[in-house]
Coordinates of C-alpha atoms in Angstrom, one line a residue:
X1 CA 1.4 -21.2 -53.0
X2 CA 0.3 -21.0 -49.4
X3 CA -2.2 -18.4 -48.5
X4 CA -0.8 -15.4 -46.7
X5 CA -1.7 -15.3 -43.0
X6 CA -3.6 -12.2 -41.8
X7 CA -1.4 -9.9 -39.7
X8 CA -2.2 -9.5 -36.1
X9 CA -1.8 -6.3 -34.2
X10 CA -0.2 -6.0 -30.7
X11 CA -3.8 -5.6 -29.4
X12 CA -4.7 -9.0 -30.9
X13 CA -1.5 -10.6 -29.6
X14 CA -2.0 -9.3 -26.0
X15 CA -5.7 -10.3 -26.0
X16 CA -4.9 -13.9 -27.2
X17 CA -2.1 -14.2 -24.6
X18 CA -4.6 -13.2 -21.9
X19 CA -7.3 -15.5 -23.2
X20 CA -4.8 -18.5 -23.2
X21 CA -3.8 -17.8 -19.6
X22 CA -7.3 -17.6 -18.4
X23 CA -8.3 -20.8 -20.3
X24 CA -5.5 -22.6 -18.4
X25 CA -6.7 -21.3 -15.0
X26 CA -3.8 -18.8 -14.6
X27 CA -4.1 -15.1 -13.9
X28 CA -3.8 -12.7 -16.9
X29 CA -0.1 -12.2 -17.7
X30 CA 0.2 -8.6 -16.8
X31 CA 3.8 -7.4 -17.3
X32 CA 6.0 -4.4 -18.0
X33 CA 5.7 -5.2 -21.7
X34 CA 1.9 -4.9 -21.4
X35 CA 2.2 -1.7 -19.3
X36 CA 4.4 -0.1 -22.1
X37 CA 1.8 -1.1 -24.7
X38 CA -1.0 0.4 -22.6
X39 CA 0.9 3.6 -22.1
X40 CA 1.8 3.9 -25.7
X41 CA -1.5 2.8 -27.4
X42 CA -4.3 4.5 -25.5
X43 CA -6.6 4.7 -28.6
X44 CA -6.6 0.9 -28.8
X45 CA -9.6 1.0 -26.4
X46 CA -11.8 1.3 -29.5
X47 CA -10.2 -1.7 -31.2
X48 CA -10.3 -3.8 -28.0
X49 CA -14.0 -3.1 -27.4
X50 CA -14.9 -3.7 -31.1
X51 CA -13.0 -7.1 -31.0
X52 CA -14.7 -8.1 -27.8
X53 CA -18.1 -7.3 -29.2
X54 CA -17.3 -9.2 -32.4
X55 CA -16.2 -12.4 -30.7
X56 CA -18.7 -12.4 -27.8
X57 CA -21.7 -14.7 -28.3
X58 CA -24.4 -14.4 -29.6
X59 CA -22.8 -12.1 -32.2
X60 CA -19.6 -14.1 -32.2
X61 CA -18.5 -17.6 -31.3
X62 CA -15.3 -17.2 -29.1
X63 CA -16.2 -16.1 -25.6
X64 CA -12.8 -16.9 -24.2
X65 CA -11.1 -14.5 -26.7
X66 CA -13.8 -11.9 -26.1
X67 CA -13.0 -12.0 -22.4
X68 CA -9.3 -11.6 -23.3
X69 CA -10.1 -8.4 -25.2
X70 CA -12.3 -7.2 -22.2
X71 CA -9.4 -7.7 -19.8
X72 CA -7.2 -5.7 -22.2
X73 CA -9.8 -3.0 -22.5
X74 CA -9.9 -2.7 -18.7
X75 CA -6.1 -2.4 -18.5
X76 CA -6.1 0.3 -21.3
X77 CA -8.8 2.3 -19.5
X78 CA -6.9 2.0 -16.2
X79 CA -3.8 3.5 -17.7
X80 CA -5.8 6.3 -19.2
X81 CA -7.3 6.9 -15.7
X82 CA -3.8 7.1 -14.3
X83 CA -3.1 9.9 -16.8
X84 CA -6.3 11.8 -15.9
X85 CA -5.2 11.6 -12.2
X86 CA -2.0 13.3 -13.3
X87 CA -3.9 16.1 -15.0
X88 CA -3.6 15.1 -18.7
X89 CA -6.7 16.6 -20.5
X90 CA -6.2 14.4 -23.6
X91 CA -6.7 11.3 -21.5
X92 CA -10.0 12.6 -20.1
X93 CA -11.1 13.5 -23.6
X94 CA -10.3 10.1 -24.9
X95 CA -12.3 8.4 -22.1
X96 CA -15.3 10.7 -22.9
X97 CA -15.0 9.9 -26.6
X98 CA -14.9 6.2 -25.9
X99 CA -18.1 6.3 -23.7
X100 CA -19.8 8.4 -26.4
X101 CA -18.9 5.8 -29.0
X102 CA -20.3 3.0 -26.9
X103 CA -23.6 5.0 -26.4
X104 CA -23.8 5.6 -30.2
X105 CA -23.4 1.8 -30.9
X106 CA -26.1 1.0 -28.3
X107 CA -28.5 3.4 -29.9
X108 CA -27.8 2.0 -33.3
X109 CA -28.5 -1.5 -32.0
X110 CA -24.9 -2.7 -32.6
X111 CA -24.2 -3.5 -29.0
X112 CA -26.4 -5.7 -26.8
X113 CA -27.1 -5.4 -23.1
X114 CA -24.4 -7.9 -22.2
X115 CA -21.6 -5.9 -23.8
X116 CA -23.0 -2.7 -22.3
X117 CA -22.7 -4.4 -18.8
X118 CA -19.2 -5.4 -19.6
X119 CA -18.2 -1.8 -20.4
X120 CA -19.7 -0.7 -17.1
X121 CA -17.7 -3.4 -15.3
X122 CA -14.5 -2.3 -17.0
X123 CA -15.1 1.3 -16.1
X124 CA -15.8 0.3 -12.5
X125 CA -12.6 -1.8 -12.2
X126 CA -10.6 1.1 -13.7
X127 CA -12.2 3.6 -11.2
X128 CA -13.7 5.7 -14.1
X129 CA -17.1 7.2 -13.5
X130 CA -19.7 6.3 -16.1
X131 CA -20.7 9.3 -18.2
X132 CA -24.3 10.7 -17.9
X133 CA -25.0 9.5 -21.4
X134 CA -23.8 6.0 -20.7
X135 CA -25.9 5.9 -17.5
X136 CA -28.9 7.1 -19.5
X137 CA -28.4 4.5 -22.2
X138 CA -28.1 1.8 -19.5
X139 CA -31.2 2.9 -17.8
X140 CA -33.2 3.0 -21.1
X141 CA -31.9 -0.5 -22.0
X142 CA -33.1 -1.8 -18.6
X143 CA -36.5 -0.2 -19.2
X144 CA -36.7 -1.8 -22.7
X145 CA -35.7 -5.2 -21.3
X146 CA -38.1 -4.9 -18.4
X147 CA -40.9 -3.8 -20.8
X148 CA -41.8 -0.9 -18.6
X149 CA -42.2 -2.9 -15.4
X150 CA -41.0 -1.1 -12.2
X151 CA -37.8 -2.3 -10.5
X152 CA -39.8 -4.0 -7.7
X153 CA -41.3 -6.5 -10.1
X154 CA -39.8 -9.9 -9.4
X155 CA -36.9 -8.2 -7.6
X156 CA -37.1 -10.6 -4.6
X157 CA -36.8 -13.6 -6.9
X158 CA -33.9 -12.0 -8.8
X159 CA -32.0 -11.1 -5.6
X160 CA -32.5 -14.6 -4.2
X161 CA -31.2 -16.0 -7.5
X162 CA -28.1 -13.8 -7.3
X163 CA -27.4 -14.8 -3.7
X164 CA -27.8 -18.5 -4.7
X165 CA -25.5 -18.1 -7.7
X166 CA -22.7 -16.9 -5.3
X167 CA -23.3 -19.5 -2.7
X168 CA -24.7 -17.0 -0.3
X169 CA -21.4 -15.2 -0.1
X170 CA -22.3 -11.5 0.7
X171 CA -19.0 -10.1 -0.5
X172 CA -19.2 -11.8 -3.9
X173 CA -22.9 -10.9 -4.2
X174 CA -22.5 -7.2 -3.4
X175 CA -19.3 -6.9 -5.3
X176 CA -21.0 -8.3 -8.4
X177 CA -24.0 -5.9 -8.0
X178 CA -21.7 -2.9 -7.5
X179 CA -19.6 -3.8 -10.5
X180 CA -22.5 -4.6 -12.9
X181 CA -24.5 -1.6 -11.6
X182 CA -21.6 0.9 -12.2
X183 CA -23.4 2.4 -15.3
X184 CA -26.8 2.4 -13.7
X185 CA -28.3 5.7 -12.3
X186 CA -27.4 6.2 -8.7
X187 CA -31.1 6.2 -7.8
X188 CA -31.5 2.8 -9.4
X189 CA -28.5 1.3 -7.6
X190 CA -29.8 2.8 -4.3
X191 CA -33.2 1.3 -4.8
X192 CA -31.6 -2.1 -5.6
X193 CA -29.5 -1.9 -2.4
X194 CA -32.6 -0.9 -0.4
X195 CA -34.5 -3.8 -2.0
X196 CA -31.8 -6.2 -0.8
X197 CA -32.3 -4.9 2.8
X198 CA -36.1 -5.1 2.6
X199 CA -36.4 -8.4 0.7
X200 CA -37.3 -10.4 3.8
X201 CA -34.4 -12.7 3.2
X202 CA -31.9 -12.9 6.1
X203 CA -28.9 -13.4 3.8
X204 CA -30.0 -10.5 1.7
X205 CA -30.2 -8.2 4.8
X206 CA -26.6 -9.2 5.7
X207 CA -25.4 -8.5 2.2
X208 CA -27.2 -5.1 2.1
X209 CA -24.9 -4.0 5.1
X210 CA -22.0 -4.2 2.7
X211 CA -23.6 -1.5 0.4
X212 CA -22.7 1.0 3.2
X213 CA -19.2 0.9 1.5
X214 CA -20.6 1.6 -2.0
X215 CA -18.5 4.1 -3.9
X216 CA -21.5 6.4 -4.3
X217 CA -22.7 8.5 -1.3
X218 CA -26.3 8.5 -2.4
X219 CA -26.4 4.7 -2.6
X220 CA -24.8 4.5 0.9
X221 CA -27.5 6.8 2.3
X222 CA -30.3 4.9 0.6
X223 CA -29.3 1.6 2.0
X224 CA -28.7 3.1 5.5
X225 CA -32.3 4.3 5.5
X226 CA -33.5 0.8 4.5
X227 CA -31.4 -1.0 7.1
X228 CA -32.7 1.3 9.8
X229 CA -36.2 -0.2 9.1
X230 CA -34.9 -3.8 9.6
X231 CA -32.2 -3.2 12.2
X232 CA -34.0 -5.4 14.7
X233 CA -33.7 -8.4 12.3
X234 CA -29.9 -8.1 11.7
X235 CA -27.5 -10.9 12.8
X236 CA -24.7 -10.5 15.3
X237 CA -22.2 -10.8 12.3
X238 CA -23.9 -7.9 10.6
X239 CA -23.7 -5.8 13.8
X240 CA -20.0 -6.6 14.0
X241 CA -19.5 -5.5 10.4
X242 CA -21.4 -2.3 11.1
X243 CA -19.2 -1.5 14.1
X244 CA -16.0 -2.3 12.1
X245 CA -16.9 -0.1 9.1
X246 CA -18.5 2.8 11.1
X247 CA -15.4 4.9 11.3
X248 CA -14.2 4.0 7.8
X249 CA -17.0 6.1 6.3
X250 CA -16.8 9.9 6.0
X251 CA -17.4 11.6 9.3
X252 CA -20.8 13.2 8.3
X253 CA -22.2 9.7 7.4
X254 CA -21.3 7.9 10.7
X255 CA -24.5 9.0 12.6
X256 CA -26.6 6.9 10.1
X257 CA -24.6 3.8 11.1
X258 CA -24.9 4.6 14.8
X259 CA -28.7 4.7 14.4
X260 CA -28.8 1.2 12.9
X261 CA -26.4 -0.2 15.6
X262 CA -28.5 1.4 18.4
X263 CA -31.7 -0.1 17.0
X264 CA -30.1 -3.6 16.7
X265 CA -28.7 -3.4 20.2
X266 CA -32.1 -2.3 21.6
X267 CA -33.6 -5.4 20.0
X268 CA -31.1 -7.5 22.0
X269 CA -28.7 -8.3 19.1
X270 CA -25.1 -8.9 20.4
X271 CA -22.0 -8.2 18.4
X272 CA -20.3 -11.3 17.1
X273 CA -16.6 -11.9 17.7
X274 CA -14.2 -11.9 14.8
X275 CA -13.7 -15.4 13.5
X276 CA -10.3 -17.1 13.8
X277 CA -7.8 -16.0 11.1
X278 CA -4.2 -15.3 10.7
X279 CA -1.5 -14.0 8.3
X280 CA 1.3 -16.3 7.3
X281 CA 3.2 -13.8 5.2
X282 CA 2.9 -10.0 4.7
X283 CA 4.6 -8.4 1.8
X284 CA 4.6 -4.7 0.9
X285 CA 5.8 -3.1 -2.3
X286 CA 7.9 0.0 -2.3
X287 CA 6.2 3.4 -2.8
X288 CA 6.2 4.5 -6.5
X289 CA 6.3 7.9 -7.9
X290 CA 2.5 8.2 -7.8
X291 CA 2.6 7.4 -4.1
X292 CA 1.1 4.0 -4.7
X293 CA 1.9 1.0 -2.4
X294 CA 0.5 -2.6 -2.5
X295 CA 0.2 -5.2 0.1
X296 CA 0.0 -9.0 -0.4
X297 CA -1.2 -11.1 2.5
X298 CA -1.1 -14.9 2.6
X299 CA -3.3 -16.6 5.1
X300 CA -3.7 -20.4 5.9
X301 CA -7.0 -22.0 5.2
X302 CA -6.8 -25.6 6.3
X303 CA -4.3 -27.3 4.0
X304 CA -4.7 -24.5 1.5
X305 CA -3.8 -20.8 1.5
X306 CA -5.6 -17.6 0.5
X307 CA -4.1 -14.4 -1.0
X308 CA -5.5 -11.0 0.1
X309 CA -4.4 -7.7 -1.3
X310 CA -4.7 -4.0 -0.3
X311 CA -3.7 -1.2 -2.7
X312 CA -3.1 2.3 -1.3
X313 CA -2.9 5.6 -3.1
X314 CA -3.8 8.6 -1.1
X315 CA -6.4 6.4 0.5
X316 CA -7.5 2.8 0.2
X317 CA -7.8 2.3 -3.6
X318 CA -8.6 -1.4 -3.7
X319 CA -8.8 -4.5 -1.6
X320 CA -9.8 -8.1 -2.2
X321 CA -9.4 -11.7 -0.9
X322 CA -9.1 -14.6 -3.3
X323 CA -10.4 -18.2 -3.0
X324 CA -8.4 -20.8 -1.1
X325 CA -5.7 -22.4 -3.3
X326 CA -3.0 -24.9 -3.1
X327 CA 0.5 -23.8 -2.1
X328 CA 1.7 -24.3 -5.7
X329 CA -1.2 -22.3 -7.1
X330 CA -0.5 -19.5 -4.6
X331 CA 3.2 -19.4 -5.7
X332 CA 2.1 -19.3 -9.4
X333 CA -0.3 -16.5 -8.7
X334 CA 2.3 -14.5 -6.9
X335 CA 4.8 -15.1 -9.7
X336 CA 2.2 -14.0 -12.3
X337 CA 0.8 -11.1 -10.4
X338 CA 2.7 -8.6 -12.6
X339 CA 4.2 -6.8 -9.6
X340 CA 7.3 -5.2 -10.8
X341 CA 8.0 -3.1 -7.7
X342 CA 10.5 -4.4 -5.1
X343 CA 8.8 -6.0 -2.1
X344 CA 9.7 -6.5 1.5
X345 CA 8.2 -8.7 4.3
X346 CA 6.7 -6.3 6.8
X347 CA 5.3 -6.5 10.3
X348 CA 1.7 -6.4 11.3
X349 CA 2.2 -3.1 13.1
X350 CA 3.4 -1.6 9.8
X351 CA 0.4 -2.9 7.9
X352 CA -2.0 -1.6 10.6
X353 CA -0.3 1.8 10.6
X354 CA -0.5 2.2 6.8
X355 CA -4.1 0.9 6.7
X356 CA -5.1 3.5 9.4
X357 CA -3.3 6.3 7.6
X358 CA -5.0 5.6 4.2
X359 CA -8.4 5.1 5.8
X360 CA -8.0 8.6 7.2
X361 CA -7.1 10.0 3.8
X362 CA -10.2 8.2 2.2
X363 CA -12.5 9.6 4.9
X364 CA -11.1 13.1 4.5
X365 CA -12.0 13.0 0.8
X366 CA -15.6 11.9 1.6
X367 CA -15.0 8.4 0.3
X368 CA -15.7 5.0 1.7
X369 CA -13.0 2.3 1.3
X370 CA -13.9 -0.7 -1.0
X371 CA -15.9 -3.4 0.6
X372 CA -13.0 -5.8 0.0
X373 CA -11.2 -4.2 2.9
X374 CA -13.8 -5.6 5.3
X375 CA -13.4 -9.0 3.7
X376 CA -9.6 -8.8 4.2
X377 CA -10.1 -7.9 7.8
X378 CA -12.3 -11.0 8.3
X379 CA -9.8 -13.3 6.5
X380 CA -6.9 -12.2 8.8
X381 CA -9.0 -12.7 11.9
X382 CA -10.0 -9.1 12.8
X383 CA -8.7 -5.7 11.9
X384 CA -9.5 -2.9 14.3
X385 CA -8.4 -0.4 11.8
X386 CA -9.4 3.2 12.8
X387 CA -8.6 6.2 10.6
X388 CA -5.5 7.8 11.9
X389 CA -3.3 10.1 9.7
X390 CA 0.4 9.4 10.0
X391 CA 1.7 12.8 11.0
X392 CA 4.7 13.6 8.7
X393 CA 6.6 15.6 11.5
X394 CA 6.2 12.9 14.1
X395 CA 7.2 10.1 11.8
X396 CA 10.2 12.0 10.6
X397 CA 11.3 12.9 14.2
X398 CA 11.0 9.2 15.1
X399 CA 13.3 8.1 12.3
X400 CA 15.7 11.0 12.8
X401 CA 16.1 9.9 16.4
X402 CA 17.5 6.6 15.2
X403 CA 20.0 8.1 12.7
X404 CA 23.6 8.3 14.0
X405 CA 24.4 11.8 15.1
X406 CA 27.6 11.8 13.0
X407 CA 25.5 11.5 9.8
X408 CA 23.7 14.7 10.7
X409 CA 26.9 16.8 11.1
X410 CA 27.0 19.5 8.4
X411 CA 29.8 18.1 6.2
X412 CA 28.5 14.5 6.5
X413 CA 24.9 15.6 5.8
X414 CA 25.9 17.5 2.7
X415 CA 27.8 14.4 1.5
X416 CA 24.8 12.1 2.1
X417 CA 22.5 14.4 0.1
X418 CA 25.0 14.9 -2.7
X419 CA 25.6 11.2 -3.1
X420 CA 22.0 10.1 -2.5
X421 CA 21.5 9.2 -6.2
X422 CA 24.2 6.5 -5.8
X423 CA 22.4 4.5 -3.1
X424 CA 22.4 0.9 -4.3
X425 CA 19.3 -0.1 -2.4
X426 CA 17.3 2.7 -4.1
X427 CA 18.2 1.6 -7.7
X428 CA 15.2 -0.6 -8.3
X429 CA 12.9 1.4 -6.0
X430 CA 13.4 4.7 -7.8
X431 CA 12.7 3.4 -11.3
X432 CA 9.2 4.9 -11.0
X433 CA 10.3 8.1 -9.4
X434 CA 9.7 10.8 -12.0
X435 CA 7.4 13.7 -12.6
X436 CA 4.6 12.9 -15.0
X437 CA 2.2 15.8 -15.4
X438 CA 1.3 18.2 -18.3
X439 CA 3.7 21.0 -17.0
X440 CA 6.7 18.6 -16.9
X441 CA 5.8 17.2 -20.3
X442 CA 5.6 20.6 -21.8
X443 CA 8.9 21.6 -20.4
X444 CA 10.6 18.5 -21.7
X445 CA 8.9 18.9 -25.1
X446 CA 10.0 22.6 -25.4
X447 CA 13.6 21.8 -24.5
X448 CA 13.9 19.1 -27.1
X449 CA 17.5 17.7 -27.2
X450 CA 19.1 20.7 -25.5
X451 CA 21.4 20.4 -22.5
X452 CA 20.0 17.8 -20.1
X453 CA 21.8 19.1 -17.1
X454 CA 20.3 22.6 -17.6
X455 CA 16.9 21.1 -18.2
X456 CA 17.2 19.0 -15.0
X457 CA 18.1 22.1 -13.0
X458 CA 15.1 24.0 -14.5
X459 CA 12.8 21.1 -13.5
X460 CA 14.2 21.0 -10.0
X461 CA 13.6 24.7 -9.6
X462 CA 10.1 24.8 -11.1
X463 CA 7.9 21.7 -11.4
X464 CA 9.6 19.5 -8.9
X465 CA 10.1 22.4 -6.4
X466 CA 6.3 22.9 -6.4
X467 CA 5.9 19.2 -5.4
X468 CA 8.7 19.1 -2.9
X469 CA 6.4 18.1 0.0
X470 CA 4.8 15.3 -2.0
X471 CA 8.3 14.0 -2.7
X472 CA 9.3 14.4 1.0
X473 CA 6.3 12.2 1.9
X474 CA 7.3 9.5 -0.7
X475 CA 10.9 9.5 0.4
X476 CA 10.0 9.4 4.1
X477 CA 7.5 6.5 3.6
X478 CA 10.2 4.7 1.6
X479 CA 12.5 5.1 4.6
X480 CA 9.8 3.7 6.9
X481 CA 9.3 0.8 4.5
X482 CA 13.0 0.0 4.3
X483 CA 13.2 0.2 8.1
X484 CA 11.0 -3.0 8.1
X485 CA 13.9 -5.0 6.6
X486 CA 16.0 -7.1 9.0
X487 CA 18.9 -5.2 10.6
X488 CA 21.5 -7.3 8.7
X489 CA 20.1 -6.1 5.4
X490 CA 21.3 -2.6 6.4
X491 CA 19.1 -0.8 3.8
X492 CA 19.6 2.9 3.2
X493 CA 16.6 4.1 5.3
X494 CA 18.9 6.5 7.3
X495 CA 20.1 8.3 4.2
X496 CA 16.5 8.6 2.9
X497 CA 15.4 10.0 6.3
X498 CA 18.0 12.7 6.0
X499 CA 16.9 13.4 2.4
X500 CA 13.2 13.6 3.5
X501 CA 14.1 16.1 6.2
X502 CA 16.1 18.2 3.7
X503 CA 13.1 18.2 1.3
X504 CA 10.7 19.3 4.1
X505 CA 13.2 21.9 5.4
X506 CA 13.3 23.6 2.0
X507 CA 16.9 22.8 1.0
X508 CA 18.0 23.6 -2.5
X509 CA 16.9 20.6 -4.6
X510 CA 20.0 20.8 -6.8
X511 CA 22.0 19.8 -3.7
X512 CA 20.1 16.5 -3.3
X513 CA 21.4 13.8 -5.6
X514 CA 18.3 11.6 -5.6
X515 CA 16.1 14.6 -6.7
X516 CA 18.5 15.4 -9.5
X517 CA 18.1 11.7 -10.5
X518 CA 14.3 12.2 -10.4
X519 CA 14.7 15.2 -12.8
X520 CA 16.9 13.3 -15.2
X521 CA 14.6 10.3 -15.2
X522 CA 11.7 12.7 -15.9
X523 CA 13.5 13.9 -19.0
X524 CA 14.2 10.4 -20.1
X525 CA 10.7 9.0 -19.6
X526 CA 8.8 12.0 -21.0
X527 CA 11.2 12.4 -23.8
X528 CA 10.6 8.7 -24.9
X529 CA 6.9 9.2 -24.5
X530 CA 7.0 12.2 -26.8
X531 CA 8.7 10.1 -29.5
X532 CA 6.1 7.3 -29.4

């Protein structure tokens, strides 16, 4: 008899699939199937972490598979963070429990410093703050490893080694330091950034400038103070970067950058010009129900090409530029990017307008955009993006002016709104348009299998009505996105413009077909989630 093979869980299968792709030099195979798994299996964060720790050397002997589990852990954490953004308390509790479990394992000596750093990186990539307990555990581990020596001991040598490891690339260097330092105390990270500025290494000073876009305000202020001391030694490229990012930061932090620029200018340092660059293709996804939109930019680099990306969600959520690749590799990367949303080729003016709008939203929240945005700007040959909110009223008026008058006549307008759930162009776009918050989930759960039409009307008059202006913004931005398509495509941006105006004007939501469709999809999605 043959020996029975051990059963593998979906977590194991996904991790192995990711590990195989990475081993072949391909991006992780993120897909709708993986998204469904992450949404339906949030508690698998514990199993993914345990498996990563078990396989990671020196405790284990399969680093490739361990990295597969770590990629999966990050994806699971990211989906949990999405739920916390929508107000689900159980997701926040699960994240807290996970970090407490990691801390307990660290204290018990079951997790080494390498795995602790990996957890910090996964939390950083998922945009989840490290808990105070995890930060304390990381700080204690650093003290234990350093045998009580202060941070300054051998720091210059260490920083020089990091710069050398990344070939002197400031973006890779600082990106790595921000990522690995996510679970460090802010004071430690600020001291590290300051040490980079004061290390007496020209490349280190240039890299320190990028810490002015660190996610933590206290780190940004610490490095600003250090840079002010060495402003006379900055390069023209560093000055250009300072000027570019000055207005990207919250308004109450701009004076610090101004002071550094003034000192550099007084020392006779000119501002370098943007290096040559271009964009060969610009693609933008549709706007999903969480108001998220992604941009993929393809730029030529000699005979190769480079992909850059910007992700927006009530601000600049993420930005990065990849390494130059062959055309075939770029095509494979795009195909395997796991982007399920419809995409359109868009103009540079559209990209600039959206970047400016979301920079303004980030600054208003007291946040700095990710440093990858500056790198994207350099790849495309300069990006004079200045924060500028896209005024809803002005944008709506501009689109309405292009809508044929006959469509705005009372009878025609009522017909457009009533039939707006039948727009063919909207079918794929609207798949993610549904309410997903605790109030909507409770309403669907309480209703059970009762009349869907009545429940839809209730949601339209309660939960969805409270969010009508958010939906008006999503619908208007979708109309603006569709307006980017060639005229011969004749997409339904005019109908969406009319719907956005009706939403903003306070029209009864039951009269707007696409909003009834949102309500019915909410019932379907949350009903399925409740049965998982």
